[in-house]
Coordinates of N, CA and C in Angstrom, one line a residue:
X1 N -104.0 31.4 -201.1 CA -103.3 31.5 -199.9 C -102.4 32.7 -200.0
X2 N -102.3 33.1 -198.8 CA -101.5 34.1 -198.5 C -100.6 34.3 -197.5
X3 N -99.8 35.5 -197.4 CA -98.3 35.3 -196.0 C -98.8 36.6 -195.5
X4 N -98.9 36.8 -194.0 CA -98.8 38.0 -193.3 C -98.1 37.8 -192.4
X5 N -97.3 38.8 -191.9 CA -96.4 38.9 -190.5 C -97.0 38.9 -189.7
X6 N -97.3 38.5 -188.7 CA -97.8 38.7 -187.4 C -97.0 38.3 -186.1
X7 N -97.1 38.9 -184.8 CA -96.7 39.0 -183.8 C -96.9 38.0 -182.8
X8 N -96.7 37.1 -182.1 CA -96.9 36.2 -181.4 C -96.3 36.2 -180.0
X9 N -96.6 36.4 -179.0 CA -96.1 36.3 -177.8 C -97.2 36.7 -176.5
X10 N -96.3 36.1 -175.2 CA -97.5 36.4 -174.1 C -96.6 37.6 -173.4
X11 N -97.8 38.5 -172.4 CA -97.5 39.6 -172.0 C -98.2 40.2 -171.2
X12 N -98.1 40.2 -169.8 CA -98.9 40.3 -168.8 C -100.1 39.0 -168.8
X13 N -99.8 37.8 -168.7 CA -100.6 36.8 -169.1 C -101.7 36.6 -169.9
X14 N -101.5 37.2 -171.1 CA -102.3 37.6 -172.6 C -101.6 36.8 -173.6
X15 N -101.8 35.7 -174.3 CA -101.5 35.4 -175.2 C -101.6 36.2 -176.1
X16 N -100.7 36.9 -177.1 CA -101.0 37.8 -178.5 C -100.7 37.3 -179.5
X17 N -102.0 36.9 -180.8 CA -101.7 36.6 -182.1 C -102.1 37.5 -182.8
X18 N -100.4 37.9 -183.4 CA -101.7 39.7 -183.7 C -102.3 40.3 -183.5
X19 N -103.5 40.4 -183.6 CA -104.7 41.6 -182.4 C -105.5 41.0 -181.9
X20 N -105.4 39.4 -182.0 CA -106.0 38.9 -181.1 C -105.8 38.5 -179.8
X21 N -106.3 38.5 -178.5 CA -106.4 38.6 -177.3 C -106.3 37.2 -176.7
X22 N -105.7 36.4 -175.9 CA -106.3 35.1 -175.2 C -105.6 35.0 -173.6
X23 N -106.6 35.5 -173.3 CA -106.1 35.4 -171.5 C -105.2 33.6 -171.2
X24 N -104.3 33.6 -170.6 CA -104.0 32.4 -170.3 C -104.7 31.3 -169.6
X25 N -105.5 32.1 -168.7 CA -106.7 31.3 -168.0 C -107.4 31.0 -168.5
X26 N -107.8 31.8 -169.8 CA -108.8 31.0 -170.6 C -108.6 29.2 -171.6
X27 N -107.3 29.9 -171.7 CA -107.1 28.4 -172.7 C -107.0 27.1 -171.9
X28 N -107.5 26.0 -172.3 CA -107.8 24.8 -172.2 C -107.1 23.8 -173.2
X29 N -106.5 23.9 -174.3 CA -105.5 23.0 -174.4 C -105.1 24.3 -175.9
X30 N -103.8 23.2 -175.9 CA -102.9 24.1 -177.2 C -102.5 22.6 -178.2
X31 N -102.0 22.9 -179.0 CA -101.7 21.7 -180.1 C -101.3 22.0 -181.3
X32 N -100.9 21.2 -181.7 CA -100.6 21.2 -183.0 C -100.9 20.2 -184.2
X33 N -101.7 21.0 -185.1 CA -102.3 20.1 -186.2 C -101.9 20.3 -187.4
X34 N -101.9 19.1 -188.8 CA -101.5 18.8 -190.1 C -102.8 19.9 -190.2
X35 N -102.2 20.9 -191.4 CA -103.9 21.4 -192.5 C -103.6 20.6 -193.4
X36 N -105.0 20.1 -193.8 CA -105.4 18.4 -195.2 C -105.9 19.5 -196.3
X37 N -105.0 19.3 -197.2 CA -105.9 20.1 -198.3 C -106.6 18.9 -198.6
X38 N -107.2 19.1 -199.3 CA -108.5 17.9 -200.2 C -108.0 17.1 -201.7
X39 N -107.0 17.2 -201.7 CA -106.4 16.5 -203.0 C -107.4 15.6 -203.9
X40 N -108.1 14.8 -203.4 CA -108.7 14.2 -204.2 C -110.0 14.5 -204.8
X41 N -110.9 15.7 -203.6 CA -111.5 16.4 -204.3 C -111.4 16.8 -205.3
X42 N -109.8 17.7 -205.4 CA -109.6 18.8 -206.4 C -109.5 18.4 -208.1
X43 N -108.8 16.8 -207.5 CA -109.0 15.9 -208.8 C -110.4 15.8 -209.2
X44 N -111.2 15.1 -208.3 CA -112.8 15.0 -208.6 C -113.5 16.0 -209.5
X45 N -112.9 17.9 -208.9 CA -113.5 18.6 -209.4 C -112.7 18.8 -210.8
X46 N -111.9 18.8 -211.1 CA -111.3 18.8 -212.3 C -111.8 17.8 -213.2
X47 N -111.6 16.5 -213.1 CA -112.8 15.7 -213.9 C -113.9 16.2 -214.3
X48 N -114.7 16.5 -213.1 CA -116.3 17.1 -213.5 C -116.1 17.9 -214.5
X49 N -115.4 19.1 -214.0 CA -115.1 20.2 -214.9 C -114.4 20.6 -216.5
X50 N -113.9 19.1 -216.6 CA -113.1 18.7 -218.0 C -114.3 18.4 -218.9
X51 N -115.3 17.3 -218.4 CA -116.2 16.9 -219.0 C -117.1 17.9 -219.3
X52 N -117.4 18.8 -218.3 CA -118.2 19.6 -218.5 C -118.1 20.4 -219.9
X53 N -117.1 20.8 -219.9 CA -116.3 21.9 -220.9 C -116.4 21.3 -222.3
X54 N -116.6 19.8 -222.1 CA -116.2 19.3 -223.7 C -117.6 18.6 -223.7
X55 N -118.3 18.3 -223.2 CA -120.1 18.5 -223.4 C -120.4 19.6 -223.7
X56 N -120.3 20.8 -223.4 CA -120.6 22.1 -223.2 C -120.0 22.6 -224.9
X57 N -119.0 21.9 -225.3 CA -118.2 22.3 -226.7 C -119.1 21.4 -227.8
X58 N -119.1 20.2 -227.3 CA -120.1 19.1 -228.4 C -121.3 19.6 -228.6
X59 N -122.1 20.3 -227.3 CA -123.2 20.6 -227.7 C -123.2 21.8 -228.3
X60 N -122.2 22.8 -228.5 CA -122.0 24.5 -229.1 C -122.0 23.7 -230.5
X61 N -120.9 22.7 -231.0 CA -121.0 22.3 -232.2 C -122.1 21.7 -233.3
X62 N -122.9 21.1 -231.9 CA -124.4 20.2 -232.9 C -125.2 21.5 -232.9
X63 N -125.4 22.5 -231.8 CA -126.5 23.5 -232.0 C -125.8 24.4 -233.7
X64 N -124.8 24.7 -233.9 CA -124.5 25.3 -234.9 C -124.7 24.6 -236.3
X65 N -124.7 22.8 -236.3 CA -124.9 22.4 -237.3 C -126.6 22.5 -237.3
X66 N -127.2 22.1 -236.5 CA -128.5 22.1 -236.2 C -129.3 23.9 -236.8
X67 N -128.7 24.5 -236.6 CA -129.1 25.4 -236.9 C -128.6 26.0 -238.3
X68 N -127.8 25.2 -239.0 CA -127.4 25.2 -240.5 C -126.5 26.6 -240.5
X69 N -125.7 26.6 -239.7 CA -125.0 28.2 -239.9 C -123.6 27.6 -240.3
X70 N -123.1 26.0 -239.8 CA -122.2 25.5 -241.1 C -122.8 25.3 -242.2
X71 N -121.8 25.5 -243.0 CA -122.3 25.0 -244.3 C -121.5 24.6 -245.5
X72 N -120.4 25.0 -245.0 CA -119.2 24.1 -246.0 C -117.7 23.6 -244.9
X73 N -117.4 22.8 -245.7 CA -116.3 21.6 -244.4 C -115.1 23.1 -244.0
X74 N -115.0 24.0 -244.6 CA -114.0 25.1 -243.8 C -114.6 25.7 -243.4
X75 N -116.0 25.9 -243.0 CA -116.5 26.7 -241.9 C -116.9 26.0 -240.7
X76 N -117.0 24.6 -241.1 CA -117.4 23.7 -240.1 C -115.7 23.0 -239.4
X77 N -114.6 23.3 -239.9 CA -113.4 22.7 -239.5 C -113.2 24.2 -238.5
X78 N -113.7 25.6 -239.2 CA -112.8 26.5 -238.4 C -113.9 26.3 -236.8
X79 N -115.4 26.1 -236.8 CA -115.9 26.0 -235.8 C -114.9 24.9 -235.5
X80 N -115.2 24.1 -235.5 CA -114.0 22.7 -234.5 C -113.2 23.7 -233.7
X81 N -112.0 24.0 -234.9 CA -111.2 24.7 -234.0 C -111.1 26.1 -232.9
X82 N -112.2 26.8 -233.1 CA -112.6 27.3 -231.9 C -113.1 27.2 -231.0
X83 N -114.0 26.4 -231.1 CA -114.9 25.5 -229.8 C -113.8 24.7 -229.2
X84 N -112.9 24.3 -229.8 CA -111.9 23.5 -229.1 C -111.3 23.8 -228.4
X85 N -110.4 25.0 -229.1 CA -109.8 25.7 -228.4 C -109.9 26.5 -227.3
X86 N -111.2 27.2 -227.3 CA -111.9 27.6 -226.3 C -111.8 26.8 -225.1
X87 N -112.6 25.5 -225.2 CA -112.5 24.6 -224.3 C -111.1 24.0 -224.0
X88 N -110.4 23.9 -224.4 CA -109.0 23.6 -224.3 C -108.1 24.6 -223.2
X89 N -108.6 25.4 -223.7 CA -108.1 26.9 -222.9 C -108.7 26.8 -221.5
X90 N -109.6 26.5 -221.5 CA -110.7 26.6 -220.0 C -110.3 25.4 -219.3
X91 N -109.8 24.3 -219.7 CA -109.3 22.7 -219.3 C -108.1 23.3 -219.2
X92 N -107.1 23.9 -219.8 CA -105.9 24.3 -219.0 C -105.6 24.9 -217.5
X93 N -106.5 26.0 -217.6 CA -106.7 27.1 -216.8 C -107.3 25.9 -215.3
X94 N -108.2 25.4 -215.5 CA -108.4 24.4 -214.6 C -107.3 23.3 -214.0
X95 N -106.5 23.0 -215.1 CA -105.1 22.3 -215.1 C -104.2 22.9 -214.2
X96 N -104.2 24.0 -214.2 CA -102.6 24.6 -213.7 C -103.6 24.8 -212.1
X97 N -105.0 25.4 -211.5 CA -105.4 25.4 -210.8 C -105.0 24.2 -209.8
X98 N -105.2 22.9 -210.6 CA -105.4 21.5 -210.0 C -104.1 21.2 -209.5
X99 N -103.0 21.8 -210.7 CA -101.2 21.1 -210.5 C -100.6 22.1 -208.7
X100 N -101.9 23.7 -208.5 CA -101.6 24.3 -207.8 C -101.9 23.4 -206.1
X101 N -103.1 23.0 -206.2 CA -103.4 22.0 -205.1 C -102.4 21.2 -204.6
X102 N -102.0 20.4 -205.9 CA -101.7 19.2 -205.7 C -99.7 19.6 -205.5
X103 N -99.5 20.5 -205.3 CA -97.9 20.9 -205.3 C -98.4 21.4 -204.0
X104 N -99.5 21.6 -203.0 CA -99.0 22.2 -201.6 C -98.0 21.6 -200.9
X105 N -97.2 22.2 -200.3 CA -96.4 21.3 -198.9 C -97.7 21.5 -197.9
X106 N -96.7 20.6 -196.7 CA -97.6 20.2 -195.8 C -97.6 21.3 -195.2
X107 N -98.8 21.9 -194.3 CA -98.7 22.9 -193.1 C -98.8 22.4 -192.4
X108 N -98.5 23.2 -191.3 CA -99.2 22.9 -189.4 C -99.5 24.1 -189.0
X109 N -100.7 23.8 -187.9 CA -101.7 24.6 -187.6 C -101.8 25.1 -186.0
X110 N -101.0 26.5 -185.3 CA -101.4 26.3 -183.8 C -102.4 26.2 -183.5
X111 N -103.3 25.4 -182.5 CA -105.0 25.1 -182.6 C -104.9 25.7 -180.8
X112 N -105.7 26.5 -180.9 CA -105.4 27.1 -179.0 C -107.0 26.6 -178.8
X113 N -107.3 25.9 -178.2 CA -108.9 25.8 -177.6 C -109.0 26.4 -176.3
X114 N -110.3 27.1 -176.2 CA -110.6 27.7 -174.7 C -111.9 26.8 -175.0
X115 N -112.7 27.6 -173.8 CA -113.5 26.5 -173.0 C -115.1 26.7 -174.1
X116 N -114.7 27.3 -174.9 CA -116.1 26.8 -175.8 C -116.0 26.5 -177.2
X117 N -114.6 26.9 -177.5 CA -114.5 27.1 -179.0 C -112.9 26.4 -179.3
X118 N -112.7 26.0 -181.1 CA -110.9 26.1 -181.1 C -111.0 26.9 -181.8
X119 N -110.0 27.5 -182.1 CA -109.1 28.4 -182.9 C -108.0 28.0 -183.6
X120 N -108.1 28.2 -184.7 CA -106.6 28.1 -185.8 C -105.9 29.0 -185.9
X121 N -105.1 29.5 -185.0 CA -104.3 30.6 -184.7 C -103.3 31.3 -185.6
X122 N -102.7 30.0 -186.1 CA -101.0 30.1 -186.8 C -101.0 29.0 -187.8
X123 N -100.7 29.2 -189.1 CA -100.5 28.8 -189.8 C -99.1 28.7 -190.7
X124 N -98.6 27.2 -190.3 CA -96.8 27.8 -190.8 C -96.3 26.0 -191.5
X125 N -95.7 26.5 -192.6 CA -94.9 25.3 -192.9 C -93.7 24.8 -192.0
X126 N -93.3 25.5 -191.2 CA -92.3 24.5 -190.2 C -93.2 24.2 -188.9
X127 N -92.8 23.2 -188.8 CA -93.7 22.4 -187.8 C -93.0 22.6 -186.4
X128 N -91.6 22.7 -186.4 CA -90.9 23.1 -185.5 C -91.1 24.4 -184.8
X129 N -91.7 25.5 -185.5 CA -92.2 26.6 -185.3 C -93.0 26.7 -184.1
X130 N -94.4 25.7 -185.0 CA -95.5 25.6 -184.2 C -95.7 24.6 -183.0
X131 N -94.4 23.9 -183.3 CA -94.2 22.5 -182.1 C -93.5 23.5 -180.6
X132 N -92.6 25.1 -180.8 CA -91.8 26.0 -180.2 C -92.9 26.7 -179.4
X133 N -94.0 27.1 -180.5 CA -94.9 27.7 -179.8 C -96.2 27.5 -178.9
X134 N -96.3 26.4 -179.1 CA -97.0 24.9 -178.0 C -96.4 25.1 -176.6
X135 N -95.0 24.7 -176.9 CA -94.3 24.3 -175.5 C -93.9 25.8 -174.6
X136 N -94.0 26.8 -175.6 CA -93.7 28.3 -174.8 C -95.3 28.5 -174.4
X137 N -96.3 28.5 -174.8 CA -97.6 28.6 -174.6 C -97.8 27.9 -173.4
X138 N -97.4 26.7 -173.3 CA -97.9 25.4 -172.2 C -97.0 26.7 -170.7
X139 N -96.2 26.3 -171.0 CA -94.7 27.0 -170.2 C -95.6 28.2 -169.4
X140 N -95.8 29.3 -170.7 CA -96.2 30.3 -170.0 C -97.8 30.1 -168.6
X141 N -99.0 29.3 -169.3 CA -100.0 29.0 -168.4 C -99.8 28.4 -167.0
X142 N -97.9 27.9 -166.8 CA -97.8 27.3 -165.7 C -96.8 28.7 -165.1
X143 N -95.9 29.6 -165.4 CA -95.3 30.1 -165.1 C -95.8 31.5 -165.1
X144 N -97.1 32.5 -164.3 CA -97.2 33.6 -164.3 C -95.8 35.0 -164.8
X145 N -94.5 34.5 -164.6 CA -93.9 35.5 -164.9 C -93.7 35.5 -166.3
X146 N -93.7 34.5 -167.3 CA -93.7 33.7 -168.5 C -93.7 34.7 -169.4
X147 N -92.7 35.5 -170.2 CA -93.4 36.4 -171.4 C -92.1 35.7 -172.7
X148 N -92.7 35.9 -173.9 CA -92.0 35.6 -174.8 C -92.8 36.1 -176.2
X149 N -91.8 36.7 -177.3 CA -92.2 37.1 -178.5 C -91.8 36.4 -180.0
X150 N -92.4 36.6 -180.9 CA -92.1 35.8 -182.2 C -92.7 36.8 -183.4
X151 N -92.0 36.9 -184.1 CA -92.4 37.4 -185.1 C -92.3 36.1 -186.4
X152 N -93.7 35.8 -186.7 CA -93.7 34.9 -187.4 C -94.2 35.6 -189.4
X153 N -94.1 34.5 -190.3 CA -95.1 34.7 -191.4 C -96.0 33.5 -191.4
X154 N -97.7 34.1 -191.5 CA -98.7 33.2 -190.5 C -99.2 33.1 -191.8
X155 N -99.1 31.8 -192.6 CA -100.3 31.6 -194.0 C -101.9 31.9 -193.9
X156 N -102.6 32.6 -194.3 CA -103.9 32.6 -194.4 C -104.3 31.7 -195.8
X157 N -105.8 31.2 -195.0 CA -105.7 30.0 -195.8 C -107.1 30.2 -196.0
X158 N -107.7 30.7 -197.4 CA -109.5 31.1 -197.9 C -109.8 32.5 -197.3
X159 N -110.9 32.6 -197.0 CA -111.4 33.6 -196.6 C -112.4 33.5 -195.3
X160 N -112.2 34.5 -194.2 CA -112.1 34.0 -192.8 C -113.5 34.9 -192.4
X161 N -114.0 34.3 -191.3 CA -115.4 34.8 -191.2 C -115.4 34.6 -189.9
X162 N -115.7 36.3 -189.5 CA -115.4 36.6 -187.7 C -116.5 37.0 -186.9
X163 N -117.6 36.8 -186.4 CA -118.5 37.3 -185.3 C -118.3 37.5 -184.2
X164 N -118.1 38.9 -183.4 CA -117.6 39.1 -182.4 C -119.2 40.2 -181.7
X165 N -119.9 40.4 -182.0 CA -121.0 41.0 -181.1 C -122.2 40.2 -182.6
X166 N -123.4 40.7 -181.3 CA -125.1 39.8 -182.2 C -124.7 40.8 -183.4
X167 N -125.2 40.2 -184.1 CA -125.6 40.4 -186.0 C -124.4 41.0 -186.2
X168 N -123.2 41.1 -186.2 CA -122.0 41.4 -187.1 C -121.5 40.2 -187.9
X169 N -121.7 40.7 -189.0 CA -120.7 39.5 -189.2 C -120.2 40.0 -190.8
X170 N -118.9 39.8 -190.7 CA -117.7 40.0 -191.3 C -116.9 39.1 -192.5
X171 N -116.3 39.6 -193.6 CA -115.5 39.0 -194.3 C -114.3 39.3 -193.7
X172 N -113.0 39.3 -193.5 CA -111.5 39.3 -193.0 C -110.9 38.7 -194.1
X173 N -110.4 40.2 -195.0 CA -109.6 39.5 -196.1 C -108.0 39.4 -196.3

């Protein structure tokens, strides 16, 4: 995840989120939603990937005895300890990944739908933010003279994928 500044306000009846465009007439509802990380996934995958590592270390160990390249208990103790450690290091690194998930705070999400699509507009840990920018958005679709600005920091959250004409299609990093 990441933070970018972006601009938020309507202006000449244009919603603006940053460079993106949304006529007022177009939108059909606004809202505000919890983003769910997958917590239990991320556990799930961490299990898989614990086991994996230490299968993956058992079997480095029998292939080396199997193949007789131990051959005395200090060459067979120093393999232990580097297959171990190896995998130990890789089960960490997955560790602090996992402790990274599972420490997110909550987000909320501005969700603007128009009439064929939603959009996840704004992404912010204060909900009050996005609960401000609901009720100025609603405000503005009933009030033609309606203009208002925000300079927010909008979390980006993975990696975003945009099609705006046939066969483009884009990473947005």
């Amino acid at each position: 995840m990441r933070t970018e500044t972006i601009d938020v306000g309507v202006r000449h009846r244009v919603l603006w989120i940053g460079t993106e465009a949304y006529p007022l007439q177009n939108i059909a509802r606004v809202s505000t939603a919890g983003v769910v990380f997958r917590k239990g996934a991320a556990v799930g995958r961490f299990i898989g990937i614990t086991v994996f590592w230490i299968v993956l270390g058992v079997i480095a160990l029998v292939a080396l005895f199997v193949a007789d390249v131990l051959q005395t208990d200090e060459q067979t103790d120093t393999a232990i300890k580097v297959v171990g450690g190896i995998a130990g290091l890789l089960i960490l690194i997955q560790f602090v990944r996992l402790l990274s998930v599972l420490s997110r705070r909550k987000l909320w999400a501005l969700v603007i739908e128009t009439a064929g699509t939603s959009h996840r507009a704004v992404i912010s840990p204060d909900r009050n933010l996005v609960n401000t920018l609901v009720r100025e958005i609603v405000a503005a679709i009933n009030d033609p003279t309606a203009t208002f600005s925000h300079t927010i920091n909008n979390i980006v959250t993975g990696d975003q994928y945009n099609q705006y004409a046939p066969n483009t299609t884009g990473r947005v990093g």
